[in-house]
Tab-separated table of C-alpha atoms in Angstrom:
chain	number	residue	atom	x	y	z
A	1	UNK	CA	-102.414	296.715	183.693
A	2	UNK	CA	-103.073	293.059	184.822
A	3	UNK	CA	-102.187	294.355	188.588
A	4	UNK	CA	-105.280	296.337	188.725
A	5	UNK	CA	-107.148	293.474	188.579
A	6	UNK	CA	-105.345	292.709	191.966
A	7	UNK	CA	-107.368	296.099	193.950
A	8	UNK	CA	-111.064	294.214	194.029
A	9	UNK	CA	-109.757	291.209	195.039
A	10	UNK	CA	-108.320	293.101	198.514
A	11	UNK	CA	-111.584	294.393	199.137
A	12	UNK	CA	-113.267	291.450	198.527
A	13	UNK	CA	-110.719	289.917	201.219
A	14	UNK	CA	-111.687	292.842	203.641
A	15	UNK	CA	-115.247	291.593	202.968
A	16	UNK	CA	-115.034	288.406	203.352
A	17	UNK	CA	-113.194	289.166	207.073
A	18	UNK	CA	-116.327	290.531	208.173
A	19	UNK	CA	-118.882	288.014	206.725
A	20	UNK	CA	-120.392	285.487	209.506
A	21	UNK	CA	-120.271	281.898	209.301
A	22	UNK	CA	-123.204	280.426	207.583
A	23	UNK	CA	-125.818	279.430	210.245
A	24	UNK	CA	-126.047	276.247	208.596
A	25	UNK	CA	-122.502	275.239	209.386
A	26	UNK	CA	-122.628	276.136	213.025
A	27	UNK	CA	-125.162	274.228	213.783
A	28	UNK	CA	-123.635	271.226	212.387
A	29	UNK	CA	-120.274	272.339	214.817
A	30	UNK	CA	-122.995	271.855	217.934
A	31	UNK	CA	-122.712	276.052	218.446
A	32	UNK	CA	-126.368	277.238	218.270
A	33	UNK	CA	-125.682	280.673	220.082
A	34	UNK	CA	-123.831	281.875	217.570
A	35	UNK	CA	-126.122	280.296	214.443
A	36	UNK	CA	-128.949	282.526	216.758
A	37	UNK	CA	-127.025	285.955	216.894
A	38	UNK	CA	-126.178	285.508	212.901
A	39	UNK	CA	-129.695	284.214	212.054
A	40	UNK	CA	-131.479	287.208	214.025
A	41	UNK	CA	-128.921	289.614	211.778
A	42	UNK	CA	-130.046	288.593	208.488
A	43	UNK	CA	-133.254	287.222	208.629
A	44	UNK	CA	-136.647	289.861	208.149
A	45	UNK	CA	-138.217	289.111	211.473
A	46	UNK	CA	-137.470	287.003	215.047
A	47	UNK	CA	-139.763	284.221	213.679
A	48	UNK	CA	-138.014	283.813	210.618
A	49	UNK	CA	-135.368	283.244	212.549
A	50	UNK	CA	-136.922	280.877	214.525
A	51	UNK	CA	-138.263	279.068	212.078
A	52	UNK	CA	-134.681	278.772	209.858
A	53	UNK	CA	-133.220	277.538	213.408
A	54	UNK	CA	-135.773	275.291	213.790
A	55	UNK	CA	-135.411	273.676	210.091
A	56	UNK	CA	-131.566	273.798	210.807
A	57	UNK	CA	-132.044	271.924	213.600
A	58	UNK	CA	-134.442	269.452	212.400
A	59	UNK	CA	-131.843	268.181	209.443
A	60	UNK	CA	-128.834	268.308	212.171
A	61	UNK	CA	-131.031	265.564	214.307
A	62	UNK	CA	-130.968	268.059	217.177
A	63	UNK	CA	-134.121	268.076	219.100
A	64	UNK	CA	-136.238	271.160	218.771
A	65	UNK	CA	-136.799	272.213	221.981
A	66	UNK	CA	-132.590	272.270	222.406
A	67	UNK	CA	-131.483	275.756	223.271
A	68	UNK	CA	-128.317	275.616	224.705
A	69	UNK	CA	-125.489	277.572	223.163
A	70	UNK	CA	-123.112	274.859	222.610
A	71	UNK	CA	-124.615	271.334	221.959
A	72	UNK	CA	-123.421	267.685	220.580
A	73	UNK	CA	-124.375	267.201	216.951
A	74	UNK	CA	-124.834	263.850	216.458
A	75	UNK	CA	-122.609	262.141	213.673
A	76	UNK	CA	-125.294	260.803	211.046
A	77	UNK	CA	-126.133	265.067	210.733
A	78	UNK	CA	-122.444	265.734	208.951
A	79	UNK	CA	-123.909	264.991	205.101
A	80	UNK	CA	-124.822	261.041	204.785
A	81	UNK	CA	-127.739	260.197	202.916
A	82	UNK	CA	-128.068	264.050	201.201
A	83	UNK	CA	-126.661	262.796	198.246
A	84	UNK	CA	-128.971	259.924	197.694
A	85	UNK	CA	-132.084	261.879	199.027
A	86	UNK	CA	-131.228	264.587	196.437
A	87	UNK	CA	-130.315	262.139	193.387
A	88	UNK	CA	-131.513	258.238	193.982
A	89	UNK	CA	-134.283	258.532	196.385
A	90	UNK	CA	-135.730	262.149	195.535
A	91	UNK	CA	-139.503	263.242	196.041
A	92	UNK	CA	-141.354	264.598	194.110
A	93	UNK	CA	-141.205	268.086	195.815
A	94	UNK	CA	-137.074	267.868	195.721
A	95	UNK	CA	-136.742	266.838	192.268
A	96	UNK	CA	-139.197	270.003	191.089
A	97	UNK	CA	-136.585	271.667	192.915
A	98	UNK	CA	-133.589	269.721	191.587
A	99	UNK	CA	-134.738	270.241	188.137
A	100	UNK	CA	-135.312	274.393	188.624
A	101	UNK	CA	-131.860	274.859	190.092
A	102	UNK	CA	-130.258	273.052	188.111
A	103	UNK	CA	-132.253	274.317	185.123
A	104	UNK	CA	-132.281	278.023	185.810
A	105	UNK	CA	-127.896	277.767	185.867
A	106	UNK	CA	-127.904	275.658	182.281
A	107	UNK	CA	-130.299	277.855	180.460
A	108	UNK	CA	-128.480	280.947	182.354
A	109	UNK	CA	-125.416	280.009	180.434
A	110	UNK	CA	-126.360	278.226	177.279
A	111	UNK	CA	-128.198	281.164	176.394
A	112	UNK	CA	-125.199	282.579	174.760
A	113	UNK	CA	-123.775	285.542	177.188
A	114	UNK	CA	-120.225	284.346	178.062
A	115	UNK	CA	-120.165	284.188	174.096
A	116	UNK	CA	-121.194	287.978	173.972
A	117	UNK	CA	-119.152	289.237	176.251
A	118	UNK	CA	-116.182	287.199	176.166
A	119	UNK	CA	-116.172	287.718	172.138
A	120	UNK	CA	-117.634	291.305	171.847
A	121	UNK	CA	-114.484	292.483	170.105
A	122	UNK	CA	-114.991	289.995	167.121
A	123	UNK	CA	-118.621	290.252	167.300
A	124	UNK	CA	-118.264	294.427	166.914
A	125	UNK	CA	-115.229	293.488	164.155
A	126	UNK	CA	-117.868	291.366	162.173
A	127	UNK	CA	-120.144	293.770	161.980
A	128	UNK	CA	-117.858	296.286	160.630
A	129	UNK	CA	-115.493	298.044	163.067
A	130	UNK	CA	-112.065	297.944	161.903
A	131	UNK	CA	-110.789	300.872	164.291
A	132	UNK	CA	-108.867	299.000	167.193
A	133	UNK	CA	-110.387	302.386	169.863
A	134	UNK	CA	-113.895	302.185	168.708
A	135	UNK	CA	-113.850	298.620	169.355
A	136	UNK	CA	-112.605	299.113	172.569
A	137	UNK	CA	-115.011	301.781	172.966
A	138	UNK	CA	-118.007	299.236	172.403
A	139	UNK	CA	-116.757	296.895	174.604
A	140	UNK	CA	-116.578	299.177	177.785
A	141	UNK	CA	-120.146	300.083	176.806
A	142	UNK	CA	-120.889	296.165	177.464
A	143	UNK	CA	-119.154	296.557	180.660
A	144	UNK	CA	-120.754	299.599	181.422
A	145	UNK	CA	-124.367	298.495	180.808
A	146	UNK	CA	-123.638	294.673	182.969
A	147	UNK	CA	-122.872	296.439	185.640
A	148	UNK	CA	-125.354	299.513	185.443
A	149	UNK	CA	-128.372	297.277	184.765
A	150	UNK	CA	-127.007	294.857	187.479
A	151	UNK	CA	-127.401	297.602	190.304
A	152	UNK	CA	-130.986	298.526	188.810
A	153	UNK	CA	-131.589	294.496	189.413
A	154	UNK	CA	-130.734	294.585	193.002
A	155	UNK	CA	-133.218	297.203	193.708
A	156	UNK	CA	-136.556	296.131	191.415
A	157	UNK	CA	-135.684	291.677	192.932
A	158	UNK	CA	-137.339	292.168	196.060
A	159	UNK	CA	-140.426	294.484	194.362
A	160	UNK	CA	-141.397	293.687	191.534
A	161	UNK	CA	-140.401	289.822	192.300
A	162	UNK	CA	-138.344	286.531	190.414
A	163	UNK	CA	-140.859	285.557	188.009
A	164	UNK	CA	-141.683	288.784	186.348
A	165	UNK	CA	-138.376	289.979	186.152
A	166	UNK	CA	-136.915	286.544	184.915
A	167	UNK	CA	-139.682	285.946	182.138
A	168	UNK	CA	-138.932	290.000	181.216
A	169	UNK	CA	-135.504	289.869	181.477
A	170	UNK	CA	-135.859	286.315	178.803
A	171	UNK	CA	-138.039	287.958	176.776
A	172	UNK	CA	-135.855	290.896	175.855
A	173	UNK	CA	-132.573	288.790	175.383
A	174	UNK	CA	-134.846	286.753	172.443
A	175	UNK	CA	-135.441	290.311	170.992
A	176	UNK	CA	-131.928	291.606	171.131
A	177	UNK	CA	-130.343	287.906	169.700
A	178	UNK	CA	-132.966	288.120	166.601
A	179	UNK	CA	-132.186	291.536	166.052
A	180	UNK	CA	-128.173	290.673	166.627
A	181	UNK	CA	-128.349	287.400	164.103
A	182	UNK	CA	-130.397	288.918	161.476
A	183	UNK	CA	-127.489	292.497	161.301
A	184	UNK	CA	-125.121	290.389	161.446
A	185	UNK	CA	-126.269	288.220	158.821
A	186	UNK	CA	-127.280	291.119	156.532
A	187	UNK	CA	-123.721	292.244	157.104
A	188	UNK	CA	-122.544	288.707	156.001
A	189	UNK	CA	-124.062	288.686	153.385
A	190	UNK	CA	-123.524	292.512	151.765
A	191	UNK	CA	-119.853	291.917	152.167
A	192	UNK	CA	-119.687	295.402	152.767
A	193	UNK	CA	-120.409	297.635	155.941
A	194	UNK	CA	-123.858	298.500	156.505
A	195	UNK	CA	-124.157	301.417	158.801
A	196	UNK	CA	-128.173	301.056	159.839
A	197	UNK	CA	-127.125	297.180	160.064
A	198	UNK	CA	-123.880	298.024	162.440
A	199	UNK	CA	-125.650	300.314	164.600
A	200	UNK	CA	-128.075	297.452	164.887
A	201	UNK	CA	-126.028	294.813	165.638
A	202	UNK	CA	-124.530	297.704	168.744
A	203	UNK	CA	-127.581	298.252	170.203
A	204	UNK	CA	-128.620	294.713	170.218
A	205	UNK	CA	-125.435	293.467	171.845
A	206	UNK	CA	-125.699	296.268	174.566
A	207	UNK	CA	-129.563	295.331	174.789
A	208	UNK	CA	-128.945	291.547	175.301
A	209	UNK	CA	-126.467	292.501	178.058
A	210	UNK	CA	-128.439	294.949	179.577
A	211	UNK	CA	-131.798	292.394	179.485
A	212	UNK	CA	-129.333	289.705	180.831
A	213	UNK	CA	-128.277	291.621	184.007
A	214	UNK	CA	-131.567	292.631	185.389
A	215	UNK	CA	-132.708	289.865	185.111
A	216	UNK	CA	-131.403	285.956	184.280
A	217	UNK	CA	-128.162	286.891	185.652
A	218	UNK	CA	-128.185	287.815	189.313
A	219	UNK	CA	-131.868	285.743	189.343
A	220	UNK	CA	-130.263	282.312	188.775
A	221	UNK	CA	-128.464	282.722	191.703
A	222	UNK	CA	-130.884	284.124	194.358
A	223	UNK	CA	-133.634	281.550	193.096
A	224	UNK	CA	-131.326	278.341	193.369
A	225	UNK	CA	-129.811	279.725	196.754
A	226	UNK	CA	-133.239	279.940	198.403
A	227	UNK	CA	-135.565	276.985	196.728
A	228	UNK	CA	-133.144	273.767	198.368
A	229	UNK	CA	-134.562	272.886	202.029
A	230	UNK	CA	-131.219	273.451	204.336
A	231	UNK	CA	-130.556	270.010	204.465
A	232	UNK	CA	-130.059	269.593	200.830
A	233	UNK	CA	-129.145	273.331	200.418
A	234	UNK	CA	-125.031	272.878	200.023
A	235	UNK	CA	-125.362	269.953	197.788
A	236	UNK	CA	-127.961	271.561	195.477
A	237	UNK	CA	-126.504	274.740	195.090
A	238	UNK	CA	-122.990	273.366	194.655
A	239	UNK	CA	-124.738	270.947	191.681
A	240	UNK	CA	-126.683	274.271	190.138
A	241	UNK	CA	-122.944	276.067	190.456
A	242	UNK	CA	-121.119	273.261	188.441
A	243	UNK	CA	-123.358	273.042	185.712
A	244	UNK	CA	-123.213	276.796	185.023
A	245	UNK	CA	-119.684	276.693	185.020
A	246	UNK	CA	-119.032	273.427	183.176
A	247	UNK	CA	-122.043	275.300	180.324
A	248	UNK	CA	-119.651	279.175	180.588
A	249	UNK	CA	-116.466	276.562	179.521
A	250	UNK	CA	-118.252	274.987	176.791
A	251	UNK	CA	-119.646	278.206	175.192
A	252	UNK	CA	-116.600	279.959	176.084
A	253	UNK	CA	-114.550	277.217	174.104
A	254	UNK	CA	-116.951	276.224	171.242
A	255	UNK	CA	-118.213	280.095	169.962
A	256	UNK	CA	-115.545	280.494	167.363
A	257	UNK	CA	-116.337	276.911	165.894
A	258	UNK	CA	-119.952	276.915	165.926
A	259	UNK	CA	-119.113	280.579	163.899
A	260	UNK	CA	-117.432	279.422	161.420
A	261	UNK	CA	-119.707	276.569	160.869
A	262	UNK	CA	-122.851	278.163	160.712
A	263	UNK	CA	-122.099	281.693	159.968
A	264	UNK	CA	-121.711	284.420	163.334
A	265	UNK	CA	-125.892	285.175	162.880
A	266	UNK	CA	-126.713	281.614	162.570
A	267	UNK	CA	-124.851	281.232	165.802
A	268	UNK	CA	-126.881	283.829	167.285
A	269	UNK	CA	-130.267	282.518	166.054
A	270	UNK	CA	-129.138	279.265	167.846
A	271	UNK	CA	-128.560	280.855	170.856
A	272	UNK	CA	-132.117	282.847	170.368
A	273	UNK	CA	-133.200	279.251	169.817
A	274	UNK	CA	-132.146	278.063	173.439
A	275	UNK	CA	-133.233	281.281	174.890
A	276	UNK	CA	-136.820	280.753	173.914
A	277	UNK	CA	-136.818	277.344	175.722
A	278	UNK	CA	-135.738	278.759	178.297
A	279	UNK	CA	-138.631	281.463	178.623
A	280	UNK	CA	-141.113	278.392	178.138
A	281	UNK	CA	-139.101	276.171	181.043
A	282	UNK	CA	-139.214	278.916	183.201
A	283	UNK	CA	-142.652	279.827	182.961
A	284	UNK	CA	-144.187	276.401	182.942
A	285	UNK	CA	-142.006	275.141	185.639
A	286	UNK	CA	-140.798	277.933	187.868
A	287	UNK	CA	-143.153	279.101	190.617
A	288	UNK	CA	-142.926	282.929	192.197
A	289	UNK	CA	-140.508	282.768	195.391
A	290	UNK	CA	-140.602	286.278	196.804
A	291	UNK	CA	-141.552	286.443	200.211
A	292	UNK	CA	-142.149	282.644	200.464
A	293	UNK	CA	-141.208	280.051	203.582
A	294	UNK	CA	-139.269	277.278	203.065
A	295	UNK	CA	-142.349	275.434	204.020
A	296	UNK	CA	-144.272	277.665	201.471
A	297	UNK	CA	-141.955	276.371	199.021
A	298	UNK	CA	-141.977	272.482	199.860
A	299	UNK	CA	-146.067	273.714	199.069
A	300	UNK	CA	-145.212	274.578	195.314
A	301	UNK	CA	-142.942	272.285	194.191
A	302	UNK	CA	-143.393	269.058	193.847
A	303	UNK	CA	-146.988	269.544	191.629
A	304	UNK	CA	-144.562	270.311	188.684
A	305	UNK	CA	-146.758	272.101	185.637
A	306	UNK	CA	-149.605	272.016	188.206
A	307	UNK	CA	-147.803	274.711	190.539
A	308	UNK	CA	-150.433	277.642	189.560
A	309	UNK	CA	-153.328	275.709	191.644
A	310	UNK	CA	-151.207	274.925	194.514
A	311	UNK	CA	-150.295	278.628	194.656
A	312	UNK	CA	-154.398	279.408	194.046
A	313	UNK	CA	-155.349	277.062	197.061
A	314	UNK	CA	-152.374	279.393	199.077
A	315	UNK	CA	-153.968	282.325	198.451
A	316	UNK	CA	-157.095	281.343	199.169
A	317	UNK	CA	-155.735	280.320	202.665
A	318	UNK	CA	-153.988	283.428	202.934
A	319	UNK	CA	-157.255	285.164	202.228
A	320	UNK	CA	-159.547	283.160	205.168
A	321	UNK	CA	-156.538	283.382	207.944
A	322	UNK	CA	-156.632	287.026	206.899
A	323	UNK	CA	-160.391	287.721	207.718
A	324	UNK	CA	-160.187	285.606	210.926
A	325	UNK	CA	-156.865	287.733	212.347
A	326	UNK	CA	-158.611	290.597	214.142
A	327	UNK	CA	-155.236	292.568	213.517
A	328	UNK	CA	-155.111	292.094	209.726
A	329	UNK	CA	-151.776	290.039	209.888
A	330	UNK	CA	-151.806	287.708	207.227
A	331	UNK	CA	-150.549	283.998	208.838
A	332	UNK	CA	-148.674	281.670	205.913
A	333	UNK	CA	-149.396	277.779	206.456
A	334	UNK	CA	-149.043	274.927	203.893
A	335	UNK	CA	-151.573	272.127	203.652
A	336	UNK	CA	-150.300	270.145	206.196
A	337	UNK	CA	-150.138	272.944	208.754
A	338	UNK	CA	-153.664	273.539	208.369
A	339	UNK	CA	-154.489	269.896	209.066
């Protein structure tokens, strides 16, 4: 049974075979021909391209107009002074930034979901199923809806965009835990099964899942992946990455205490608690990312809770280039590009 687990794990070695170096990386080896070829295969358009090379360049201290294949990176490029740009020394656009990746990952975790999953067999056992195969029943369901409502995620990111789907996404897992605290409580409380109550606390759990996945879940990793300028990119992802994991071992460890010290619903009203912070950090502090520049981006972070105007004074920009472009084509520039 535990060898099975062994089958995804070959094909994500197959995968990984196949996967390019990051672009990133060769640069910083001096190869730009081959940060090029991979940059032109995943990148939406040749100026895209361009313009990742270019900001790839910039942060290696290789001159821009460089375009030789191979090239000599100069030492001071390999990481010094990232560290203290991102933590000591930060502006005020990179600690926006610092504060939304790091945020999204903490909120994505303490919102309660490695304690759902992980503990869905006591959960569905509290709220009244004794029967070791329905139990197990209920938990595949969880499965089954993560990874269902993950795959409808990957296709509604890139349309319907970050914000919407994030605030949506938090707005139904503060639904499902009030609905999941207050069954479980009534439960509690009857000391005796309540079937209304059970089916209640079932659909809830699946709900909260479900609501997780299309949203908070695969979002906290595409919006910390693409907010950090390259240079800081490696360092501010790998910060976002710890705190998520360091928050999934502390809820993962601490469920059944906080349980039995405030009852299994009170826990869940907690993590409701945490989840409606999160909606309000989120939406006061994390600007729409979809289709955005890096340079875009240095634009909308960096005003903080004043990010709406800054994306009002875009548009508008967007607007005028877009009535001076015989062709239509809409040309994206930040403040000082227009200078």
């Amino acid at each position: 049974m535990l060898g099975i687990g062994a089958i995804p794990s070959v094909f994500l070695a197959v995968g990984v075979l196949a996967m390019p170096e990051s672009p990133r990386w060769l640069v910083l080896q001096g190869r730009l021909g081959e940060a090029k070829r991979v940059l032109d295969k995943t990148s939406d358009s040749k100026e895209e391209a361009q313009l990742r090379l270019a900001d790839i360049k910039e942060a290696a201290g290789i001159p821009e107009d460089c375009d030789d294949d191979v090239v000599s990176v100069p030492k001071r490029s390999h990481g010094e002074g990232v560290w203290k740009e991102l933590l000591l020394h930060p502006t005020p656009t990179v600690k926006h930034i610092l504060i939304a990746g790091v945020g999204i990952h903490f909120f994505q975790q303490s919102s309660g979901i490695d304690a759902v999953v992980l503990y869905s067999p006591k959960i569905f056992e509290k709220a009244g199923i004794t029967s070791k195969s329905k139990k197990l029943l209920a938990t595949v369901a969880v499965g089954f809806s993560k990874t269902i409502f993950i795959l409808v995620a990957t296709f509604l990111l890139d349309r319907v965009g970050r914000r919407p789907l994030l605030l949506s996404s938090v707005g139904g897992m503060i639904l499902s835990l009030a609905c999941l605290g207050m069954s479980l409580t009534i439960i509690d409380h009857m000391g005796r099964k309540v079937t209304w109550a059970l089916c209640l606390a079932i659909a809830s759990v699946l709900s909260f899942v479900a609501s997780f996945s299309i949203g908070l879940g695969p979002i906290a990793w595409v919006y910390s992946s693409e907010i950090f300028p390259l240079r800081l990119r490696a360092q501010g992802t790998s910060m976002g990455t710890g705190v998520n994991r360091l928050m999934s071992g502390i809820i993962a460890m601490s469920f059944i205490s906080l349980y039995k010290a405030i009852t299994i619903g009170g826990a869940f009203f907690l993590f409701m608690g945490v989840a409606i912070v999160s909606w309000v950090f989120f939406f006061t502090l994390l600007p729409e990312t979809q289709g955005k520049t890096l340079e875009e981006m240095q634009g909308l972070f960096g005003t903080f809770f004043k990010w709406r105007s800054t994306m009002r004074e875009l548009k508008k920009g967007i607007n005028g280039n877009s009535d001076n472009n015989g062709n239509g084509e809409i040309q994206l520039r930040t403040s000082n590009d227009n200078k």
